[in-house]
JSON list of C-alpha atoms in Angstrom, two decimals:
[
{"chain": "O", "resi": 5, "resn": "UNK", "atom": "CA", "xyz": [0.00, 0.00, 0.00]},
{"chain": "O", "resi": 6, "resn": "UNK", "atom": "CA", "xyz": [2.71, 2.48, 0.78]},
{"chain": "O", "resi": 7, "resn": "UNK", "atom": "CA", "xyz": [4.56, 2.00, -2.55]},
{"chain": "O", "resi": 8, "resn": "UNK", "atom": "CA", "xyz": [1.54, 3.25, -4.22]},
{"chain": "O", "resi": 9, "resn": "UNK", "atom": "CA", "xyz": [0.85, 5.88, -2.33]},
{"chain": "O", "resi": 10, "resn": "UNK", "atom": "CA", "xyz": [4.59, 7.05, -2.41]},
{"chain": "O", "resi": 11, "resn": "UNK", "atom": "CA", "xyz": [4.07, 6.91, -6.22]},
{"chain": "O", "resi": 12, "resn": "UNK", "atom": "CA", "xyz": [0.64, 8.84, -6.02]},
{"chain": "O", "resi": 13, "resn": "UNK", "atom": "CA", "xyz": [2.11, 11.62, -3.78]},
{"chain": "O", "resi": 14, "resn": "UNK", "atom": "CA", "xyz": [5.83, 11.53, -4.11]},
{"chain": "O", "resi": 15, "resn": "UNK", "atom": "CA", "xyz": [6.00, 15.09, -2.69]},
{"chain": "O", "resi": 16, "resn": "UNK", "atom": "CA", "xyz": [6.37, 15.53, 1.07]},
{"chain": "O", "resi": 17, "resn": "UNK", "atom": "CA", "xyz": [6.59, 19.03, 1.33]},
{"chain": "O", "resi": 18, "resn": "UNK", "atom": "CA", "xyz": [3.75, 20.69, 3.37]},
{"chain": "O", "resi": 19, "resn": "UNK", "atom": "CA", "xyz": [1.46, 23.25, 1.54]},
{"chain": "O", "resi": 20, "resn": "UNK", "atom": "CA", "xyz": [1.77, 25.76, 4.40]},
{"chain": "O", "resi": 21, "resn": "UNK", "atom": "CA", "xyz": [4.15, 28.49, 3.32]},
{"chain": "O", "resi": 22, "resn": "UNK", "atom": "CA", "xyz": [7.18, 28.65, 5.86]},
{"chain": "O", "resi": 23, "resn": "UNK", "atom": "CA", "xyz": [10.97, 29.48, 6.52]},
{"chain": "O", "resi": 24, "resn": "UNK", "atom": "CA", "xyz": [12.12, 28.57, 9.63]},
{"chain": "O", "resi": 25, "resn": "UNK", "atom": "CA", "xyz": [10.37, 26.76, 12.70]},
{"chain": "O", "resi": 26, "resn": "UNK", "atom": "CA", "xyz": [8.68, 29.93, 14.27]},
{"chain": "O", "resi": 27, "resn": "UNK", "atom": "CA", "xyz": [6.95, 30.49, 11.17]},
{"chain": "O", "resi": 28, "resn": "UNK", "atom": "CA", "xyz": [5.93, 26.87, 11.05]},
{"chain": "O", "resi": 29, "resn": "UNK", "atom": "CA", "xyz": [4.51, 26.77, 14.39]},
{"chain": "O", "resi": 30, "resn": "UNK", "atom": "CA", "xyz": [2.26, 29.88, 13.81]},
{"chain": "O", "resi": 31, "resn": "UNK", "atom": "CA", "xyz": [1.02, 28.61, 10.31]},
{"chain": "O", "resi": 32, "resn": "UNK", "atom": "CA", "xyz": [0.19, 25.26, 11.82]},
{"chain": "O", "resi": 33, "resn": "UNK", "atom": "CA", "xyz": [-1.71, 26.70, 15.12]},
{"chain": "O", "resi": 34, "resn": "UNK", "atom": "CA", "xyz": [-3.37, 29.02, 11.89]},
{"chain": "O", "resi": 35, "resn": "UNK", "atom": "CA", "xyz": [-4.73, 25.82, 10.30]},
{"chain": "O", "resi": 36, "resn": "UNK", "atom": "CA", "xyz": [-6.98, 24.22, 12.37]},
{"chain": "O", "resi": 37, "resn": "UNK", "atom": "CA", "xyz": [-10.39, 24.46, 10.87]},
{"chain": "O", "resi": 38, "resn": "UNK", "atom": "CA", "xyz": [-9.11, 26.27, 8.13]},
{"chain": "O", "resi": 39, "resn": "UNK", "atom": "CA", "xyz": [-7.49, 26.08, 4.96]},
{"chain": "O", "resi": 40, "resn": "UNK", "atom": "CA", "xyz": [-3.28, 26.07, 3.98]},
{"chain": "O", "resi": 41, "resn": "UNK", "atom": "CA", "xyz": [-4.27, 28.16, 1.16]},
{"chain": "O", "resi": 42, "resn": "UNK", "atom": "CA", "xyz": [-6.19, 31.26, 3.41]},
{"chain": "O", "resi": 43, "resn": "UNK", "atom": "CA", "xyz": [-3.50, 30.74, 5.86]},
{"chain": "O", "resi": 44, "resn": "UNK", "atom": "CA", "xyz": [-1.39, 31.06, 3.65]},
{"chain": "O", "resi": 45, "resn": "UNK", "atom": "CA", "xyz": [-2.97, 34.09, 2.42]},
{"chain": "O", "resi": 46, "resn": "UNK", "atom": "CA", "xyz": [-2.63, 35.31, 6.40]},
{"chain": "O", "resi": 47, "resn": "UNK", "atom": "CA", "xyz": [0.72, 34.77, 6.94]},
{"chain": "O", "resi": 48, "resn": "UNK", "atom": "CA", "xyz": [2.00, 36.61, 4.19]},
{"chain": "O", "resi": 49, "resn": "UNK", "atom": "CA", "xyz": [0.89, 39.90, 5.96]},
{"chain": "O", "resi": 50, "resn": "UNK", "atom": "CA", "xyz": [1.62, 38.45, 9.76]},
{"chain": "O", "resi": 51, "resn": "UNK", "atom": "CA", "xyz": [4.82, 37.18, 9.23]},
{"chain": "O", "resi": 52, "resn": "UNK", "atom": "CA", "xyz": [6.17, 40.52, 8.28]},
{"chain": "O", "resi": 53, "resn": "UNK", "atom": "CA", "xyz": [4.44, 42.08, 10.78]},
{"chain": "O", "resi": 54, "resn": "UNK", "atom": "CA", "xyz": [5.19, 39.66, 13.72]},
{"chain": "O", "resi": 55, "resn": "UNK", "atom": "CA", "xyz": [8.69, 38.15, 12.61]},
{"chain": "O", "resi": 56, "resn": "UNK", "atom": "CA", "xyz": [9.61, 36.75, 15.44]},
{"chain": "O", "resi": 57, "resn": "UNK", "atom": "CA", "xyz": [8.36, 35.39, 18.93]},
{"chain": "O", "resi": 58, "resn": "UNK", "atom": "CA", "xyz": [9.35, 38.47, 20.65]},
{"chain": "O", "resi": 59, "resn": "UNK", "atom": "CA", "xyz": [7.17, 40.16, 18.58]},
{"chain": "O", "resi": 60, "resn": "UNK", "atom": "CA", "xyz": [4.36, 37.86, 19.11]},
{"chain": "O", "resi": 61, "resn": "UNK", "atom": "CA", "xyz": [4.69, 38.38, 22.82]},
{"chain": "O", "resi": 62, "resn": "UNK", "atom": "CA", "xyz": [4.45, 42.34, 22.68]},
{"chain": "O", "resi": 63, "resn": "UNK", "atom": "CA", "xyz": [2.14, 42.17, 19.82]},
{"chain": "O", "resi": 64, "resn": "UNK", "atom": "CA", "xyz": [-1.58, 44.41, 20.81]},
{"chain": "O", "resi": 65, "resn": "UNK", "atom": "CA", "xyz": [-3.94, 41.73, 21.01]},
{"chain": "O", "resi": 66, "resn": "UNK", "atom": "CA", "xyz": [-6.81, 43.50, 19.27]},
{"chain": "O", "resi": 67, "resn": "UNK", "atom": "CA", "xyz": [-4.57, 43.70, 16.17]},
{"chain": "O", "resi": 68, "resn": "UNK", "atom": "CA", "xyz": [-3.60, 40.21, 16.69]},
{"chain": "O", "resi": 69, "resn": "UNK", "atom": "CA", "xyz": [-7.21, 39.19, 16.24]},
{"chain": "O", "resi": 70, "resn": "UNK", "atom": "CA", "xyz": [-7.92, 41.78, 13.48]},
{"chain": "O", "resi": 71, "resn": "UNK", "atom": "CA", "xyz": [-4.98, 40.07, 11.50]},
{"chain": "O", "resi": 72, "resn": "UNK", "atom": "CA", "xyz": [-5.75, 36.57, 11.85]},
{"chain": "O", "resi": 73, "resn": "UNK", "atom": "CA", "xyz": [-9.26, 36.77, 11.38]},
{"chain": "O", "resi": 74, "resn": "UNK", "atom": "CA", "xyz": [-9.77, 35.54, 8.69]},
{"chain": "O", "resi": 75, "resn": "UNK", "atom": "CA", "xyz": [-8.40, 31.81, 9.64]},
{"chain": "O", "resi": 76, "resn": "UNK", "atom": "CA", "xyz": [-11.42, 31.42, 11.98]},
{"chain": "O", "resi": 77, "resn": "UNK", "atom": "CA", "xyz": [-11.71, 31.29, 15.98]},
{"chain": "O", "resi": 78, "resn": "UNK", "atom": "CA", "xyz": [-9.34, 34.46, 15.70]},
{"chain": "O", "resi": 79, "resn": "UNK", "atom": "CA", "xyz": [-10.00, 35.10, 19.71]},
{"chain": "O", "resi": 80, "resn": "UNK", "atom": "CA", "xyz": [-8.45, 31.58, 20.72]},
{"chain": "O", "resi": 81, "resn": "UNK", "atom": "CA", "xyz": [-6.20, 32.09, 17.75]},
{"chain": "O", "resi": 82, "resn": "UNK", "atom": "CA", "xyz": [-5.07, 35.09, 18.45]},
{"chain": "O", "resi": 83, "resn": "UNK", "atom": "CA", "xyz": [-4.72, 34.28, 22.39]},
{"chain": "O", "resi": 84, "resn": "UNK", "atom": "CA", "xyz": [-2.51, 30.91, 21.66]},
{"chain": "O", "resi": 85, "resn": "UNK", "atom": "CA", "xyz": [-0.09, 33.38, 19.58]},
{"chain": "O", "resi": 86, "resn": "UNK", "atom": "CA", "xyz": [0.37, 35.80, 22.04]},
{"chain": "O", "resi": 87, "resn": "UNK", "atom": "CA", "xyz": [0.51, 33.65, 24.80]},
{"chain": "O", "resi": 88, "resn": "UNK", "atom": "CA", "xyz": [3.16, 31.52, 22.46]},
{"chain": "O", "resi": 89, "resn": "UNK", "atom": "CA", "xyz": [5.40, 34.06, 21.67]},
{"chain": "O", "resi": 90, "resn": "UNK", "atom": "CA", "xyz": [6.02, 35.29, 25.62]},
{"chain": "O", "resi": 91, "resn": "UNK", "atom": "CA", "xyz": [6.52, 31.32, 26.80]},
{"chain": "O", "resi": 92, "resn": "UNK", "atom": "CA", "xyz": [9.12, 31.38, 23.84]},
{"chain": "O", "resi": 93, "resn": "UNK", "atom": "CA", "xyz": [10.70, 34.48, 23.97]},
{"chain": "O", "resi": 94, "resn": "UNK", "atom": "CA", "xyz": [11.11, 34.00, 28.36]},
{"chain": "O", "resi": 95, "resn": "UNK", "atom": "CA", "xyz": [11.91, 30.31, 28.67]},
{"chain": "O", "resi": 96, "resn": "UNK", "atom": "CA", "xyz": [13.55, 29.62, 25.04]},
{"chain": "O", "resi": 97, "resn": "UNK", "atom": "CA", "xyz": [15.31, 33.21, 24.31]},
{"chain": "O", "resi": 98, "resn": "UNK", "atom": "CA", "xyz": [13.00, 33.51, 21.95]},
{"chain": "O", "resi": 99, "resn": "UNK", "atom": "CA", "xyz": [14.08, 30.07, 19.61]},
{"chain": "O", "resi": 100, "resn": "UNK", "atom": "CA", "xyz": [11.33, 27.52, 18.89]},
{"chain": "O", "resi": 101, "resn": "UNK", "atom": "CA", "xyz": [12.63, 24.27, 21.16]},
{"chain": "O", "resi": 102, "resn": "UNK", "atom": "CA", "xyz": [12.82, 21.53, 19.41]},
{"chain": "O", "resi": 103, "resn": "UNK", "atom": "CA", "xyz": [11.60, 18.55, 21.55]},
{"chain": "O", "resi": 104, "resn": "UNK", "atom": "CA", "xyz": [8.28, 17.14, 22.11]},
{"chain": "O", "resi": 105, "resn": "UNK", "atom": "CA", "xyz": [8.58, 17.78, 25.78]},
{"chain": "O", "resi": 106, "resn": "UNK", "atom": "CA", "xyz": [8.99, 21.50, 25.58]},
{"chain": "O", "resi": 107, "resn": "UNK", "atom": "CA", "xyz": [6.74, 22.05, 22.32]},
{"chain": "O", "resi": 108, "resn": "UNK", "atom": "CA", "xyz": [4.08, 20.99, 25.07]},
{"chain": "O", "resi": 109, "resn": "UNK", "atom": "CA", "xyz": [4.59, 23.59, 27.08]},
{"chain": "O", "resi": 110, "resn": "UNK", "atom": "CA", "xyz": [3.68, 26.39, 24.75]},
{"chain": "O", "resi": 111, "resn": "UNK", "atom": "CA", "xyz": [0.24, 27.72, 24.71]},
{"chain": "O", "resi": 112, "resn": "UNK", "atom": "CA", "xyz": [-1.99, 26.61, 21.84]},
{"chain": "O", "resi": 113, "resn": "UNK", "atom": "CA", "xyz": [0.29, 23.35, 21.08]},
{"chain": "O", "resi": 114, "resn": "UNK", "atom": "CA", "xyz": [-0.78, 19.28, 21.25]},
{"chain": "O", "resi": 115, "resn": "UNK", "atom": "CA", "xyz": [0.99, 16.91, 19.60]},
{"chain": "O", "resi": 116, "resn": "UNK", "atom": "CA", "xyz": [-0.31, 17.76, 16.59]},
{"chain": "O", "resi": 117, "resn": "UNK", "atom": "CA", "xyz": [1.39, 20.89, 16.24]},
{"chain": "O", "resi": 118, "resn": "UNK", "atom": "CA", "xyz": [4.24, 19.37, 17.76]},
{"chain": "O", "resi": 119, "resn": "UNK", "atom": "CA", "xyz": [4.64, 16.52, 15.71]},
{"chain": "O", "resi": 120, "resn": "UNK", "atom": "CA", "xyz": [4.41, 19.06, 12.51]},
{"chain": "O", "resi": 121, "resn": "UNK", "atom": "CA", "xyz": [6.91, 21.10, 13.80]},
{"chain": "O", "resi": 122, "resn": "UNK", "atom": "CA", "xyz": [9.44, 18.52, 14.62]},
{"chain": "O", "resi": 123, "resn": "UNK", "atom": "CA", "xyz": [9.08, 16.46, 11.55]},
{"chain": "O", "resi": 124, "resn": "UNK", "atom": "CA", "xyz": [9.16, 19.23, 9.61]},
{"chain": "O", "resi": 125, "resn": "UNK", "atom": "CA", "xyz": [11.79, 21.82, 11.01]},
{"chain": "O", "resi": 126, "resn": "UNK", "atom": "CA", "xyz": [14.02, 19.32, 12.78]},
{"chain": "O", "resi": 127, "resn": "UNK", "atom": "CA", "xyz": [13.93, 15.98, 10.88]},
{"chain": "O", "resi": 128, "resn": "UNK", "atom": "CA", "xyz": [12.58, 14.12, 14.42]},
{"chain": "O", "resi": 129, "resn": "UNK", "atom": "CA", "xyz": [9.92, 11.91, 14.28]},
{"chain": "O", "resi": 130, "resn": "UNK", "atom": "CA", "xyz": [8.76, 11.02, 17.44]},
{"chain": "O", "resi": 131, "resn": "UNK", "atom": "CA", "xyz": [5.07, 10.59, 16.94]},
{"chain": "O", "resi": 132, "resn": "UNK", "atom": "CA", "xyz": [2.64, 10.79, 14.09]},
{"chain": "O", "resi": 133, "resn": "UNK", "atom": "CA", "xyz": [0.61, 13.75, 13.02]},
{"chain": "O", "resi": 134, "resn": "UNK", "atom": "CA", "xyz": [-3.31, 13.21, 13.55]},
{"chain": "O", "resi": 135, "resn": "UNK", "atom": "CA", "xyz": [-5.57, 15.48, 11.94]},
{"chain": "O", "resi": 136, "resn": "UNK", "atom": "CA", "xyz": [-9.06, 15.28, 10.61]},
{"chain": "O", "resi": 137, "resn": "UNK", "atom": "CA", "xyz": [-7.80, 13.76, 7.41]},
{"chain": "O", "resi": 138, "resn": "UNK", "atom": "CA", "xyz": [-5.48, 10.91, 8.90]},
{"chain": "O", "resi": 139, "resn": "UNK", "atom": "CA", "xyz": [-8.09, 10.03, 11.45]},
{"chain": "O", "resi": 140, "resn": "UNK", "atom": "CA", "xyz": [-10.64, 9.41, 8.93]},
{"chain": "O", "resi": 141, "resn": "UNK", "atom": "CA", "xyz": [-8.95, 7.46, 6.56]},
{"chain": "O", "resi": 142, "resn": "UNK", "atom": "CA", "xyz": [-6.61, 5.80, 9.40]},
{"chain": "O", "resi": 143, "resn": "UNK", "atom": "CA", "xyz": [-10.46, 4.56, 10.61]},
{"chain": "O", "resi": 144, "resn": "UNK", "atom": "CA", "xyz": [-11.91, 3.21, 7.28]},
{"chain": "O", "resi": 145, "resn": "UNK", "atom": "CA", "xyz": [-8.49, 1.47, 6.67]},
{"chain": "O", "resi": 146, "resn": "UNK", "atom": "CA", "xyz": [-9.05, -0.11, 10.06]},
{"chain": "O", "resi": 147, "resn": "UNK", "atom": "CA", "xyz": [-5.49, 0.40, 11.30]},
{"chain": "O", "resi": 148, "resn": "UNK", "atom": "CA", "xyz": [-7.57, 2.00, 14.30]},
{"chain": "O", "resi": 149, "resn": "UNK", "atom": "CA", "xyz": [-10.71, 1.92, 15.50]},
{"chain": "O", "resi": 150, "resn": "UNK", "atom": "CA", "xyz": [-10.49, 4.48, 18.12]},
{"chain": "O", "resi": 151, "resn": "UNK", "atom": "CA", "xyz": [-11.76, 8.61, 17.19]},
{"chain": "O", "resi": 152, "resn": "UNK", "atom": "CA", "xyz": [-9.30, 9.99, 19.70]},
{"chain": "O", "resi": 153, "resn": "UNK", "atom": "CA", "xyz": [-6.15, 11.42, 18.24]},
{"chain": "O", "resi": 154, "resn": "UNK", "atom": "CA", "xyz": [-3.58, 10.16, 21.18]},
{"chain": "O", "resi": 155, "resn": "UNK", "atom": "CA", "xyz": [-5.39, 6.82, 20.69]},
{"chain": "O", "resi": 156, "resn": "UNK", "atom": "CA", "xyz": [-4.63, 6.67, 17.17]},
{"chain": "O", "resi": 157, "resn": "UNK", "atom": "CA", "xyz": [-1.12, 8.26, 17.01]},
{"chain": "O", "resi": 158, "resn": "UNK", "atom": "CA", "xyz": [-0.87, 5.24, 19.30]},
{"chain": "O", "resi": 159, "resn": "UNK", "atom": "CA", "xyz": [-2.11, 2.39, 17.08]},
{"chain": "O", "resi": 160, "resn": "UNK", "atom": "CA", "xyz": [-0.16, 4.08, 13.86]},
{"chain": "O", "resi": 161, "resn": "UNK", "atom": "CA", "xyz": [3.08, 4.17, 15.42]},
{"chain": "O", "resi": 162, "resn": "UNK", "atom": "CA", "xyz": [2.28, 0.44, 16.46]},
{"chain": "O", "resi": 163, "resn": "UNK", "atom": "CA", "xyz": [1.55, -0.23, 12.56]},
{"chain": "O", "resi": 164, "resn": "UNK", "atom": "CA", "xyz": [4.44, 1.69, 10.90]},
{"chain": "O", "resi": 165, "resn": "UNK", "atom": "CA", "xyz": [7.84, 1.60, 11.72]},
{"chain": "O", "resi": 166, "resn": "UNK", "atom": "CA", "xyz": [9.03, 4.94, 13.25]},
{"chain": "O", "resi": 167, "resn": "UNK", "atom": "CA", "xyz": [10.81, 5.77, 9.15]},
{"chain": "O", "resi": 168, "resn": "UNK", "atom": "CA", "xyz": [7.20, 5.29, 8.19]},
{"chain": "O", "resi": 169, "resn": "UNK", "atom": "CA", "xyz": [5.60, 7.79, 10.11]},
{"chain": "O", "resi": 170, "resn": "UNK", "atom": "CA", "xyz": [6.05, 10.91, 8.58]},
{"chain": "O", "resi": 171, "resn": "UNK", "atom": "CA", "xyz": [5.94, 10.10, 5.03]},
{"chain": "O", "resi": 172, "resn": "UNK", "atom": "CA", "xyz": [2.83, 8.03, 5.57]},
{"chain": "O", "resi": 173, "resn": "UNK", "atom": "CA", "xyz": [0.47, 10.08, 7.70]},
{"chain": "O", "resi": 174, "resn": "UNK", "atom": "CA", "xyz": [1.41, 13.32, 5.23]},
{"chain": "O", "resi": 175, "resn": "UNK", "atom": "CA", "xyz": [0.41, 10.96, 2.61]},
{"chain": "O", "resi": 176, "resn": "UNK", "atom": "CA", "xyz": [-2.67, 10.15, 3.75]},
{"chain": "O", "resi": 177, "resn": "UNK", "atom": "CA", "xyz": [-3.64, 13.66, 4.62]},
{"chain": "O", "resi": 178, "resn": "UNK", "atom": "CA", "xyz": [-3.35, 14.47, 1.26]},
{"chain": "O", "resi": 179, "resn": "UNK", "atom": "CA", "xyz": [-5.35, 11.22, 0.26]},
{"chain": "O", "resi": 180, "resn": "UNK", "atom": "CA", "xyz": [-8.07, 12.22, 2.74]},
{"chain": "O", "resi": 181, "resn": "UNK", "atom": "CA", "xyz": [-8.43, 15.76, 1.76]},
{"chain": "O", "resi": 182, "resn": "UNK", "atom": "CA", "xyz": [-8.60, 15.14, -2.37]},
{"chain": "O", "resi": 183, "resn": "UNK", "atom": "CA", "xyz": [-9.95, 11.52, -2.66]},
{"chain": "O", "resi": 184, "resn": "UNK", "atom": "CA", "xyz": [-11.06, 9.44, 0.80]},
{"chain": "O", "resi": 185, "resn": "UNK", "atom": "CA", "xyz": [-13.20, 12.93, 1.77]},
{"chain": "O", "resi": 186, "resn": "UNK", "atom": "CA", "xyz": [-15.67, 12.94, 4.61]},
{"chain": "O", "resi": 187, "resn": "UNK", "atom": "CA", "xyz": [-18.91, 12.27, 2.39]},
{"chain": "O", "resi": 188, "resn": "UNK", "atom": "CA", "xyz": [-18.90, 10.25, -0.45]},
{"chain": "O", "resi": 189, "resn": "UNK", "atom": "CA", "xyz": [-15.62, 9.13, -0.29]},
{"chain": "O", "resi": 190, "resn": "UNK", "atom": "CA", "xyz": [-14.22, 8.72, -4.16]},
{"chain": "O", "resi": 191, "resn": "UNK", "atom": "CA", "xyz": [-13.35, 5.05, -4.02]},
{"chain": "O", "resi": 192, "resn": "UNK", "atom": "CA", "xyz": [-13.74, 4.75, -7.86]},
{"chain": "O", "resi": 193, "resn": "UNK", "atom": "CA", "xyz": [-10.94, 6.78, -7.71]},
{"chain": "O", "resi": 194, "resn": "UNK", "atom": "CA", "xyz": [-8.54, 5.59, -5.18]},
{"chain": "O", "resi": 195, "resn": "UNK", "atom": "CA", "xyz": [-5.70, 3.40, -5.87]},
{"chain": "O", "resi": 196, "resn": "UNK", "atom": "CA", "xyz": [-5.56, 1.98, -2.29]},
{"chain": "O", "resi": 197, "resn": "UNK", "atom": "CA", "xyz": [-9.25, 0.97, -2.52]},
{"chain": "O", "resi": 198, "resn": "UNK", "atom": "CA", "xyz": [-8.55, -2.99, -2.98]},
{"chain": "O", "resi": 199, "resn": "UNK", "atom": "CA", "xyz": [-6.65, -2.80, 0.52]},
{"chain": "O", "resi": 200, "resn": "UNK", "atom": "CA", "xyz": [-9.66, -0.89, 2.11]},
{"chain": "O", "resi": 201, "resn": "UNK", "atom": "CA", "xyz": [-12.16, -2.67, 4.20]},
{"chain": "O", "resi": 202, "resn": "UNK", "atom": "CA", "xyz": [-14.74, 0.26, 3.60]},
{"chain": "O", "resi": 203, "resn": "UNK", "atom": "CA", "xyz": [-14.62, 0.68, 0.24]},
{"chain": "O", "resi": 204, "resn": "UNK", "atom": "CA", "xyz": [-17.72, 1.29, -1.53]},
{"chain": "O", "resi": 205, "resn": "UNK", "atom": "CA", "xyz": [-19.51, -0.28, -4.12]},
{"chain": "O", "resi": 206, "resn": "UNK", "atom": "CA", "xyz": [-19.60, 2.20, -7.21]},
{"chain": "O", "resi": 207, "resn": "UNK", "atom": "CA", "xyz": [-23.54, 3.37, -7.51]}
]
């Protein structure tokens, strides 16, 4: 299964726009519930604007939220940032750590983030990320049968060997957003589909 989806999505290069790991970390916290492409669209403007974590940390907060708006829940959004950039800038001197343990710490991040970051900006892959996307398709795969995300990080990592578990769960994401969607999952379309236990029958 893996050799065809490493053929299907040979690319492992994420679609939000970043340069180093603080920019990573605030795209990422950006995405939930919304879209790489509007955050994206965000970030060109914030990243500027807030280039750093220090600042994040002395950034107004009602500017915060007016500038990252349009990503959605802009009050938690905005709060997580602010809150991010003074735990960075006062325990870290300002660097993005770069272990699970202390990604943990900063407001705004669960191992989702986390695992993003680290996989991403520091080549270490000590977990495996679990969004919307990898849950679903993770589930009608049946390499889990659990719907919470430590639960299933859990049972992946048990699957795949630890090289595995980058490159597969971005590859899956990718799968679930353009082909194993939410509703009416395109299984005429999917080259994994004789492996699938919930593939369904064309109409």
């Amino acid at each position: 299964m893996d050799p065809i989806l490493e053929s299907k999505y040979p690319s492992l290069v994420i679609s939000l726009n970043w340069e180093n790991p603080y920019q990573l970390i605030v795209a990422t916290l950006l995405s939930a519930r919304c879209t790489d492409e509007r955050v994206n669209r965000v970030t060109r403007d914030l990243f500027p604007r807030y280039p750093d974590a220090r600042a994040l940390a002395g950034a107004d907060l009602a500017e915060l939220e007016k500038a990252v708006r349009p990503t959605g829940f802009f009050r938690n959004k905005a709060k997580h940032l602010q809150g991010l950039g003074r735990r960075v800038t006062e325990a870290y001197g300002g660097e993005i750590p770069g272990t699970m343990e202390d990604l943990l710490t900063l407001p705004g991040v669960a191992r989702k983030t986390a695992n993003v970051v680290l996989s991403n900006a520091f080549g270490i892959h000590e977990g495996v990320v679990v969004d919307t996307h990898v849950k679903r398709v993770s589930g009608r795969l049946g390499f889990t049968d659990s719907s919470d995300p430590k639960r299933i990080e859990r049972d992946l990592m048990e699957v795949f060997p630890r090289e595995a578990w980058h490159p597969f769960a971005w590859r899956i994401l990718v799968h679930g957003r353009h082909v194993c969607v939410a509703r009416k999952p395109r299984c005429g379309q999917c080259d994994i589909a004789p492996f699938c236990p919930s593939e369904q029958p064309a109409a």
